[in-house]
CSV table of C-alpha atoms and ligand atoms in Angstrom, one decimal:
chain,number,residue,atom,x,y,z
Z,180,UNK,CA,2.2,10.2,-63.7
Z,181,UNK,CA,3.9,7.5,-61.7
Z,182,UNK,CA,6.3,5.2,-64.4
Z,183,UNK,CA,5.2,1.7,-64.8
Z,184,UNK,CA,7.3,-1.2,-66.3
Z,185,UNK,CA,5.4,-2.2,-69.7
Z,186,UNK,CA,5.9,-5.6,-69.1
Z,187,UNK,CA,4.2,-7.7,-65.9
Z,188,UNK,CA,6.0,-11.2,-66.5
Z,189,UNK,CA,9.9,-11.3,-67.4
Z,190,UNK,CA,9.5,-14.6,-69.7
Z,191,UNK,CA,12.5,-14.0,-71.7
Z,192,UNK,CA,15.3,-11.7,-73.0
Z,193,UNK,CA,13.4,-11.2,-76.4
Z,194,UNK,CA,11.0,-9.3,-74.8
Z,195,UNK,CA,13.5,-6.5,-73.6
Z,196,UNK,CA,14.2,-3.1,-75.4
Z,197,UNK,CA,17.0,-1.8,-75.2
Z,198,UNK,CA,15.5,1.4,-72.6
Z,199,UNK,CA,13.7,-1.8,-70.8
Z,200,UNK,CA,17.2,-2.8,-69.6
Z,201,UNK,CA,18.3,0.3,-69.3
Z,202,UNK,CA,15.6,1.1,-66.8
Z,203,UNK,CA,16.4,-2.2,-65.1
Z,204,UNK,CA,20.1,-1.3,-64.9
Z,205,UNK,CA,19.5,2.4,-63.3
Z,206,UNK,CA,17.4,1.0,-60.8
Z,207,UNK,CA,20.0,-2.3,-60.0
Z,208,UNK,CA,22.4,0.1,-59.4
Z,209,UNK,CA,20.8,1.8,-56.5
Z,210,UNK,CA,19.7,-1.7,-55.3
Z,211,UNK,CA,23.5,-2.0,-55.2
Z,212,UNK,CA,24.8,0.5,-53.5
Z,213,UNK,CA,21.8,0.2,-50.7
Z,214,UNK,CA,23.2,-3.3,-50.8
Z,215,UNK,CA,26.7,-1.9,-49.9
Z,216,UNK,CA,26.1,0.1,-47.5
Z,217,UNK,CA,24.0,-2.0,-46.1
Z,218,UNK,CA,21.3,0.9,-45.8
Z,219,UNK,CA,17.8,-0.4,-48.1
Z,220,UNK,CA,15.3,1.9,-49.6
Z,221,UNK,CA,12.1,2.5,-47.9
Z,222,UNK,CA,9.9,-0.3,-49.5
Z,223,UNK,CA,8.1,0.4,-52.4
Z,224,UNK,CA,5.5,-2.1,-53.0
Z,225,UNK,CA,4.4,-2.7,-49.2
Z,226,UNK,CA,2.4,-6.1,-48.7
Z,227,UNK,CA,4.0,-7.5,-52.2
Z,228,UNK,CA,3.5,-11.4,-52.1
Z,229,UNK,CA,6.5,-13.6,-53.6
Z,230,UNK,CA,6.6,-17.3,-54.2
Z,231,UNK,CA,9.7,-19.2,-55.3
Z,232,UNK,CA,8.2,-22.2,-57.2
Z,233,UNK,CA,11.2,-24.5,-58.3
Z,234,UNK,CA,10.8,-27.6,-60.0
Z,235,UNK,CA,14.6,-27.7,-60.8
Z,236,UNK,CA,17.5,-27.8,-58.5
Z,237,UNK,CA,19.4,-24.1,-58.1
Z,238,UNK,CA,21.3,-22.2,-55.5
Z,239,UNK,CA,22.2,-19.3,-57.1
Z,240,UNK,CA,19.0,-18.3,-58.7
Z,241,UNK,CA,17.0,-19.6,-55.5
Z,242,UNK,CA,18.9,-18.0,-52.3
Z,243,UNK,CA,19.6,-14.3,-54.6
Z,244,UNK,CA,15.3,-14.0,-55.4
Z,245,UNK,CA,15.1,-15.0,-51.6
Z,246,UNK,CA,17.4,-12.6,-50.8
Z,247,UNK,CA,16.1,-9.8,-53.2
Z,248,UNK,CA,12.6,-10.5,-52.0
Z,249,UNK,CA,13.7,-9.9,-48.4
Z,250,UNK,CA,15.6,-6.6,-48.9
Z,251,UNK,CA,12.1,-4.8,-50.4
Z,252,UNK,CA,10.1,-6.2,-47.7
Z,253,UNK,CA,8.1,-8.8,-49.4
Z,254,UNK,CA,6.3,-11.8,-48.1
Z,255,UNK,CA,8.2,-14.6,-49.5
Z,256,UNK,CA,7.6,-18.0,-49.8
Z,257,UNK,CA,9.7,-20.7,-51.4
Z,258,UNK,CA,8.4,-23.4,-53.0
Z,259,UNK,CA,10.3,-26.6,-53.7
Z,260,UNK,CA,8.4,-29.4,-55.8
Z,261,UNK,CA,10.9,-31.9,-53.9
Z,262,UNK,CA,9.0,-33.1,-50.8
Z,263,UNK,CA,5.8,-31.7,-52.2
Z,264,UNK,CA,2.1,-32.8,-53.5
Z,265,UNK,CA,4.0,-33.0,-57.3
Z,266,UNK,CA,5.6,-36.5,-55.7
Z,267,UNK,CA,1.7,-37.5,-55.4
Z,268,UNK,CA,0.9,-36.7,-58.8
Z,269,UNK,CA,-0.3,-33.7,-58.5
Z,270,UNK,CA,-0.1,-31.5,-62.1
Z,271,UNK,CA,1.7,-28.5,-62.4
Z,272,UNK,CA,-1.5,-26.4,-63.0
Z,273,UNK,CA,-3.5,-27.6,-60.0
Z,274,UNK,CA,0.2,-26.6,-58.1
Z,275,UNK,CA,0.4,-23.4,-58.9
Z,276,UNK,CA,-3.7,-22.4,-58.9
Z,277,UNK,CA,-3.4,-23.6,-55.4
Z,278,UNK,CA,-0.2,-21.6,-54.8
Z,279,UNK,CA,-1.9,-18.1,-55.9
Z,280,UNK,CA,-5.0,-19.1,-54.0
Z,281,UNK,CA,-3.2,-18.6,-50.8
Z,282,UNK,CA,-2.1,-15.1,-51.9
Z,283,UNK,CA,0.5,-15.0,-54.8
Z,284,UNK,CA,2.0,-11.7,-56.6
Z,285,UNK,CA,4.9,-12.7,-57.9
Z,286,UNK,CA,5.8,-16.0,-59.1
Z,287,UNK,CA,9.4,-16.9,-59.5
Z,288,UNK,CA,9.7,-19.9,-61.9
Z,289,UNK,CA,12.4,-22.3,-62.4
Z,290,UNK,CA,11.0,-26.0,-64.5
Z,291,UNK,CA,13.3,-28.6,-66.4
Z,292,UNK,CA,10.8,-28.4,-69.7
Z,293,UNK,CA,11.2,-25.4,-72.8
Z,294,UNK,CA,8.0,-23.2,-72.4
Z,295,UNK,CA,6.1,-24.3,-69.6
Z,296,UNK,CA,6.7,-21.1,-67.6
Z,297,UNK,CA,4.9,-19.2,-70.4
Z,298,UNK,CA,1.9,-21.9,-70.4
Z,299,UNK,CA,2.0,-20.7,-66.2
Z,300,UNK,CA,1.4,-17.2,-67.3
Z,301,UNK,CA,-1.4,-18.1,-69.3
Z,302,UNK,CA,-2.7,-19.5,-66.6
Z,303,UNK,CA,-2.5,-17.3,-63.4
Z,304,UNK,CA,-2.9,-13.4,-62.8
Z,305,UNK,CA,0.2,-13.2,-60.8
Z,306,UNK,CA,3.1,-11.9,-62.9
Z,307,UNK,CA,5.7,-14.0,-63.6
Z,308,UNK,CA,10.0,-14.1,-64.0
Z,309,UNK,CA,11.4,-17.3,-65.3
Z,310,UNK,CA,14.0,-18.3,-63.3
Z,311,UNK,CA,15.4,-20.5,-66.0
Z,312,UNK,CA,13.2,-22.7,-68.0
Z,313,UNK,CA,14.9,-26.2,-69.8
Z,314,UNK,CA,17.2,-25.2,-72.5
Z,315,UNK,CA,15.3,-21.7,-73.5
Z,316,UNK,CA,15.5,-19.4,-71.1
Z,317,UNK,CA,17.0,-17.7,-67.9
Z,318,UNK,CA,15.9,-14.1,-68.4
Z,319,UNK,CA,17.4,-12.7,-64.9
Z,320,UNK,CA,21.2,-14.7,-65.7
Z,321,UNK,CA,21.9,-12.6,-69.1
Z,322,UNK,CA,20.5,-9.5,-67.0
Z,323,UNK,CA,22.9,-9.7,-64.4
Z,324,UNK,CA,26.0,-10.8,-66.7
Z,325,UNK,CA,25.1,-7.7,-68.6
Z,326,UNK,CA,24.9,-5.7,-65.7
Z,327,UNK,CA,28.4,-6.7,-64.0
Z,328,UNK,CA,30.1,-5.9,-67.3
Z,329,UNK,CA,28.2,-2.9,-67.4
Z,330,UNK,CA,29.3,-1.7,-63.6
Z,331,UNK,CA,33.0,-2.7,-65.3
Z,332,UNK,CA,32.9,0.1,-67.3
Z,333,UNK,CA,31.7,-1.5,-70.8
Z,334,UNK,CA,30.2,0.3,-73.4
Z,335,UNK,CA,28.0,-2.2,-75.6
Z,336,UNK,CA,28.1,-1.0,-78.9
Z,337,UNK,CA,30.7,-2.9,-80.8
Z,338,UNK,CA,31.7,-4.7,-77.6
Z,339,UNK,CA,32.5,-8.4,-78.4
Z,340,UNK,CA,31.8,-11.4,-76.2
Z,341,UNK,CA,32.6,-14.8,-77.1
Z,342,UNK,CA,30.4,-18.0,-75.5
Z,343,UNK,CA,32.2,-20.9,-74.5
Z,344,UNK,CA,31.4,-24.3,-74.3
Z,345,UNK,CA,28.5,-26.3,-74.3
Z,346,UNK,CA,26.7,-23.9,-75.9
Z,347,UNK,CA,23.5,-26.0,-77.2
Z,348,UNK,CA,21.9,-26.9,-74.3
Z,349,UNK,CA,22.3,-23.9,-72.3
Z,350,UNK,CA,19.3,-21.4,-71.5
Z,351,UNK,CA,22.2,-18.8,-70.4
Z,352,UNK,CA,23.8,-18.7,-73.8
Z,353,UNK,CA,20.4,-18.3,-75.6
Z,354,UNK,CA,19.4,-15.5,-73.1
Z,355,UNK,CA,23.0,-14.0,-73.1
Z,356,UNK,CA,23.0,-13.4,-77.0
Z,357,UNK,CA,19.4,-11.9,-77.2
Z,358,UNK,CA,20.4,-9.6,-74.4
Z,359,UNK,CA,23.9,-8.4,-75.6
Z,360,UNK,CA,22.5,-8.3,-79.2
Z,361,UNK,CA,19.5,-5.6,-77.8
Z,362,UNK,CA,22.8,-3.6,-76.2
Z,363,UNK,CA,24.6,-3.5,-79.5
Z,364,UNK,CA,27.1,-6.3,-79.1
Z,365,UNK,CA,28.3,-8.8,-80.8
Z,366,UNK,CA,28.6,-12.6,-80.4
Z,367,UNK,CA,31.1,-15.1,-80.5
Z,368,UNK,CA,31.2,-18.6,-79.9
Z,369,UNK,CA,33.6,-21.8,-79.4
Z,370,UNK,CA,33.1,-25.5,-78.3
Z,371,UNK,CA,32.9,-29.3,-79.2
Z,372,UNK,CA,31.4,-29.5,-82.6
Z,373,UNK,CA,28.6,-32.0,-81.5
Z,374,UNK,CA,27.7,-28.8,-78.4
Z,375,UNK,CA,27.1,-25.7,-81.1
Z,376,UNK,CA,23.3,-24.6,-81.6
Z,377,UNK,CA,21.6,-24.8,-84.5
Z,378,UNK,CA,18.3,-22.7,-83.6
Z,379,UNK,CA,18.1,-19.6,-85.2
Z,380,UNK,CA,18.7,-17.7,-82.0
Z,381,UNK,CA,22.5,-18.0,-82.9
Z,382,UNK,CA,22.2,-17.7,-86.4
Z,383,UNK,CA,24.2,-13.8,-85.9
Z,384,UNK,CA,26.7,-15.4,-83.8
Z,385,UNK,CA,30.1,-16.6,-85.4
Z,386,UNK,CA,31.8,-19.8,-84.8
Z,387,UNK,CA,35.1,-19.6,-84.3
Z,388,UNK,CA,37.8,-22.5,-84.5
Z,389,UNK,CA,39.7,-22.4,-80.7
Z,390,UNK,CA,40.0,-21.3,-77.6
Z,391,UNK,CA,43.0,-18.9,-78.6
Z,392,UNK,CA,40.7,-17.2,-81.5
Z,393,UNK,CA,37.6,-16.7,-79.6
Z,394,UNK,CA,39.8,-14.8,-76.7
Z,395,UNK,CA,41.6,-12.8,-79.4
Z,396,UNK,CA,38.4,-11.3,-81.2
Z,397,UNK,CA,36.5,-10.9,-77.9
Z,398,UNK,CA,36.6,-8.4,-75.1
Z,399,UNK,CA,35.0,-11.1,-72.7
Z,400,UNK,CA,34.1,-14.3,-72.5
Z,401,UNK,CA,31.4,-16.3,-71.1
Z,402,UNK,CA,32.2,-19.5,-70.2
Z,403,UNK,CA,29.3,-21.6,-69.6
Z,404,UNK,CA,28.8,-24.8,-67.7
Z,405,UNK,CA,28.5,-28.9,-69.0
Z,406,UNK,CA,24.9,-30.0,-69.1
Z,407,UNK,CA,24.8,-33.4,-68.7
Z,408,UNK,CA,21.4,-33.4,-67.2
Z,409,UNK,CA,20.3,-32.2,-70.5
Z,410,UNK,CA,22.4,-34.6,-73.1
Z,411,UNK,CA,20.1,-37.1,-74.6
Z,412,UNK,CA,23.4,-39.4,-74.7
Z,413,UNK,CA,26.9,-39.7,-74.0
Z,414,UNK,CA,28.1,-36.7,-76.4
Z,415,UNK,CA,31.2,-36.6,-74.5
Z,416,UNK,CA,33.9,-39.3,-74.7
Z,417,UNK,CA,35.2,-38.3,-71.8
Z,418,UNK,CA,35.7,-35.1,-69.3
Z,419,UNK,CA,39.6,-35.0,-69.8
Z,420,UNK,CA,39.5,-35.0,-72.9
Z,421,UNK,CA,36.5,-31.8,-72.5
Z,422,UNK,CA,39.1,-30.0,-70.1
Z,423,UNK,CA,42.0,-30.6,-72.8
Z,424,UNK,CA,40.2,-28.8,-75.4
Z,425,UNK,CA,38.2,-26.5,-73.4
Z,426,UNK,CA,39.0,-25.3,-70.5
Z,427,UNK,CA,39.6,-21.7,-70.4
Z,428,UNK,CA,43.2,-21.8,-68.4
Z,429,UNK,CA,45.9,-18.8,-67.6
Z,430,UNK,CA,48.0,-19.6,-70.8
Z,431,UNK,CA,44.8,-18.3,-73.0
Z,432,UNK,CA,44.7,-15.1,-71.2
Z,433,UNK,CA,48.8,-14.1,-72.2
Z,434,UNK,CA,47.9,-11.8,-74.2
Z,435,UNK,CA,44.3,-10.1,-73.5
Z,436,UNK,CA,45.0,-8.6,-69.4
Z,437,UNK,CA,41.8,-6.5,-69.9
Z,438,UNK,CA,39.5,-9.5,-70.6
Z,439,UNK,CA,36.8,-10.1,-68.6
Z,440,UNK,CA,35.7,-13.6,-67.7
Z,441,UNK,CA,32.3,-14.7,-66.3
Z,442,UNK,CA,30.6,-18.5,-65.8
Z,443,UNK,CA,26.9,-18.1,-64.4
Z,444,UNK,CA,28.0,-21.2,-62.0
Z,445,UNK,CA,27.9,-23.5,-60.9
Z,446,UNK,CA,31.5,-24.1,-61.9
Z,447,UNK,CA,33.1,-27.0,-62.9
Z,448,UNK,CA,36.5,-26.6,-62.1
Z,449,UNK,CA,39.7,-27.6,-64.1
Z,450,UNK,CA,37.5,-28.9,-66.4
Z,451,UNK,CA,35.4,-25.8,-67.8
Z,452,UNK,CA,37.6,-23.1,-66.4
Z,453,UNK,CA,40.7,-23.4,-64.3
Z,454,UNK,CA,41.1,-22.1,-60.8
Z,455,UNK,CA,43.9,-19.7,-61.4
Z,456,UNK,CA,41.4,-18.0,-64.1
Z,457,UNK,CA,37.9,-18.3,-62.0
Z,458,UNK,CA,39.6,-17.0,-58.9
Z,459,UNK,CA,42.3,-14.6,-60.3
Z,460,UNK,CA,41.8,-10.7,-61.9
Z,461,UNK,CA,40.0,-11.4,-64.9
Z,462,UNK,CA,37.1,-12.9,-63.3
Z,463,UNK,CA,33.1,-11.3,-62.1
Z,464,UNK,CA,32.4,-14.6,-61.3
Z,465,UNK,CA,31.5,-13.1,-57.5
Z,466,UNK,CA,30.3,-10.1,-58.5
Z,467,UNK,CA,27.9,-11.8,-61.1
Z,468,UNK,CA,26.4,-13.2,-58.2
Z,469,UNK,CA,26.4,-10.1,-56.1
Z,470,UNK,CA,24.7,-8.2,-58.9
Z,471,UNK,CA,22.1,-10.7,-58.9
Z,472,UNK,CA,20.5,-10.1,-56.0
Z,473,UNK,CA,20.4,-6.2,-57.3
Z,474,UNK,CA,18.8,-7.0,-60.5
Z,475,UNK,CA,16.2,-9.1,-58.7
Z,476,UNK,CA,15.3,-6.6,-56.2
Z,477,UNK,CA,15.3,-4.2,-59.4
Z,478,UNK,CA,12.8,-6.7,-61.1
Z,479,UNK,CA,10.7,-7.4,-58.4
Z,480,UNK,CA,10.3,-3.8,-57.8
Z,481,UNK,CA,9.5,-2.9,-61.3
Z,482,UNK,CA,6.8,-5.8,-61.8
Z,483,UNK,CA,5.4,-5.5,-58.1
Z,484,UNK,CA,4.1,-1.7,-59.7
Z,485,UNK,CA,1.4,-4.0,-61.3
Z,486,UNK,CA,-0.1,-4.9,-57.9
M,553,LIG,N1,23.4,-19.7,-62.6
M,553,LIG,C1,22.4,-20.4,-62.1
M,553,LIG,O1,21.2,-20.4,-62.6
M,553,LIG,O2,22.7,-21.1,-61.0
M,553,LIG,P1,21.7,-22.0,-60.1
M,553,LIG,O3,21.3,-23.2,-60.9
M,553,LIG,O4,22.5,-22.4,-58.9
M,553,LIG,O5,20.5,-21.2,-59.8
């Protein structure tokens, strides 16, 4: 009997086993290598019908499920509420009905609120992966951070990976620590007192008090971006003062060669992460992105089975 992914939507990390990344993973890695070499696998879900529905800004996330749509020979459309009937009023539901009614699959979600991709599922009989919803999730991000450490030769169990920076407000953090958890890691994390979580999604993940600690007990470290787009108010005096305190910078890294650093971008430089460190040997920051497009192609594979 022909395998089928158990799940039809990718909502979130907690949803994962650990054999549901693993089949992700084995099947990424052949996306990668036909990516490589330039030479794709015959497609596997002919006809497959892909729409990119983004109610939030992205380039990343956008151009790699583009991309990965594209290299299995999917129709794909993308969707951008900007310049759209949402300017007119029209509600998210009555967007997206609409959207499937011209032939939808797949829908690829991104949306500035907590949850609402979830309420879409509820709603349509496409499947659907959240492309990053508000503060709560970004599913396909923590899949391909895990993957690029595991094509770096990682083993998860007992592998220790700190989080740095604004921790609260970020979707990848909350996704990054179910994920790693699943693999058998453990978490770490670091940043201004008034950016640390409180949700009980962190509650088996260790404050620690600098940036020097968290790269000593760690074997990578994630360093995530500044939300101000999500900061109810100024919580930052000022970005200086941020960069003085938290920038992950070449000085940190004395001492740990082997450690591998990753943002999810989009970077702010010199202020999150210096240059020398984004752009030098430590860094997957590229590769990150180029494993995106192979977990996406993996995904869309996997949950194009149920149509
Ligand atoms: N990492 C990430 O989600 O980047 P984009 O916002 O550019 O998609």
């Amino acid at each position: 009997m022909q395998f089928r992914f158990p799940h039809s939507h990718l909502l979130g990390t907690d949803q994962l086993t650990a054999d549901d990344i693993s089949v992700i993973f084995t099947l990424a890695e052949k996306q990668r290598k036909s990516i490589d070499s330039k030479q794709y696998p015959p497609v596997s879900t002919p006809g497959l019908r892909v729409v990119l529905a983004f109610f939030e800004d992205s380039t990343r996330t956008r151009v790699s499920f583009e991309k990965a749509a594209q290299r299995i020979g999917a129709e794909c459309v993308v969707f951008s509420a900007s310049g759209s009937s949402v300017s007119k009023g029209e509600s998210l539901t009555d967007t997206m009905l609409t959207l499937e009614a011209m032939g939808t699959d797949v829908f690829v979600v991104r949306h500035r609120e907590d949850g609402v991709i979830h309420d879409i599922a509820n709603t349509v009989n496409a499947s659907c992966i959240n492309a990053g919803d508000g503060r709560s999730n970004h599913p396909t991000q923590a899949l391909l951070d895990a993957f690029s450490l595991y094509r770096a030769g990682v083993d998860f169990r007992g592998f220790k990976v700190g989080i740095l920076g604004d921790v609260k407000h970020s979707r990848v953090a909350r996704s990054n620590v179910q994920l790693l958890q699943t693999l058998g890691a453990e978490c770490f994390m670091y940043g201004p007192p008034e950016l640390m979580p409180e949700d009980d999604v962190f509650k088996a993940v260790q404050q620690v008090g600098s940036i020097n600690e968290l790269v000593e007990c760690t074997d990578a470290v994630i360093v995530l971006r500044i939300q101000k787009e999500r900061m109810q108010e100024t919580v930052l005096s000022s970005l200086s003062e941020y960069a003085e305190h938290y920038c992950l910078q070449p000085k940190h890294l004395q001492h740990k060669p082997d450690l591998h650093v990753l943002h999810p971008g989009p970077m702010n430089r010199e202020i999150e992460i210096a240059t020398a460190v984004a752009d030098g040997p430590n860094s997957l920051i590229l590769e990150q992105v180029r494993n995106g497009v192979a977990i996406r192609m993996a995904l869309l594979n996997l949950l194009g089975e149920w149509h």
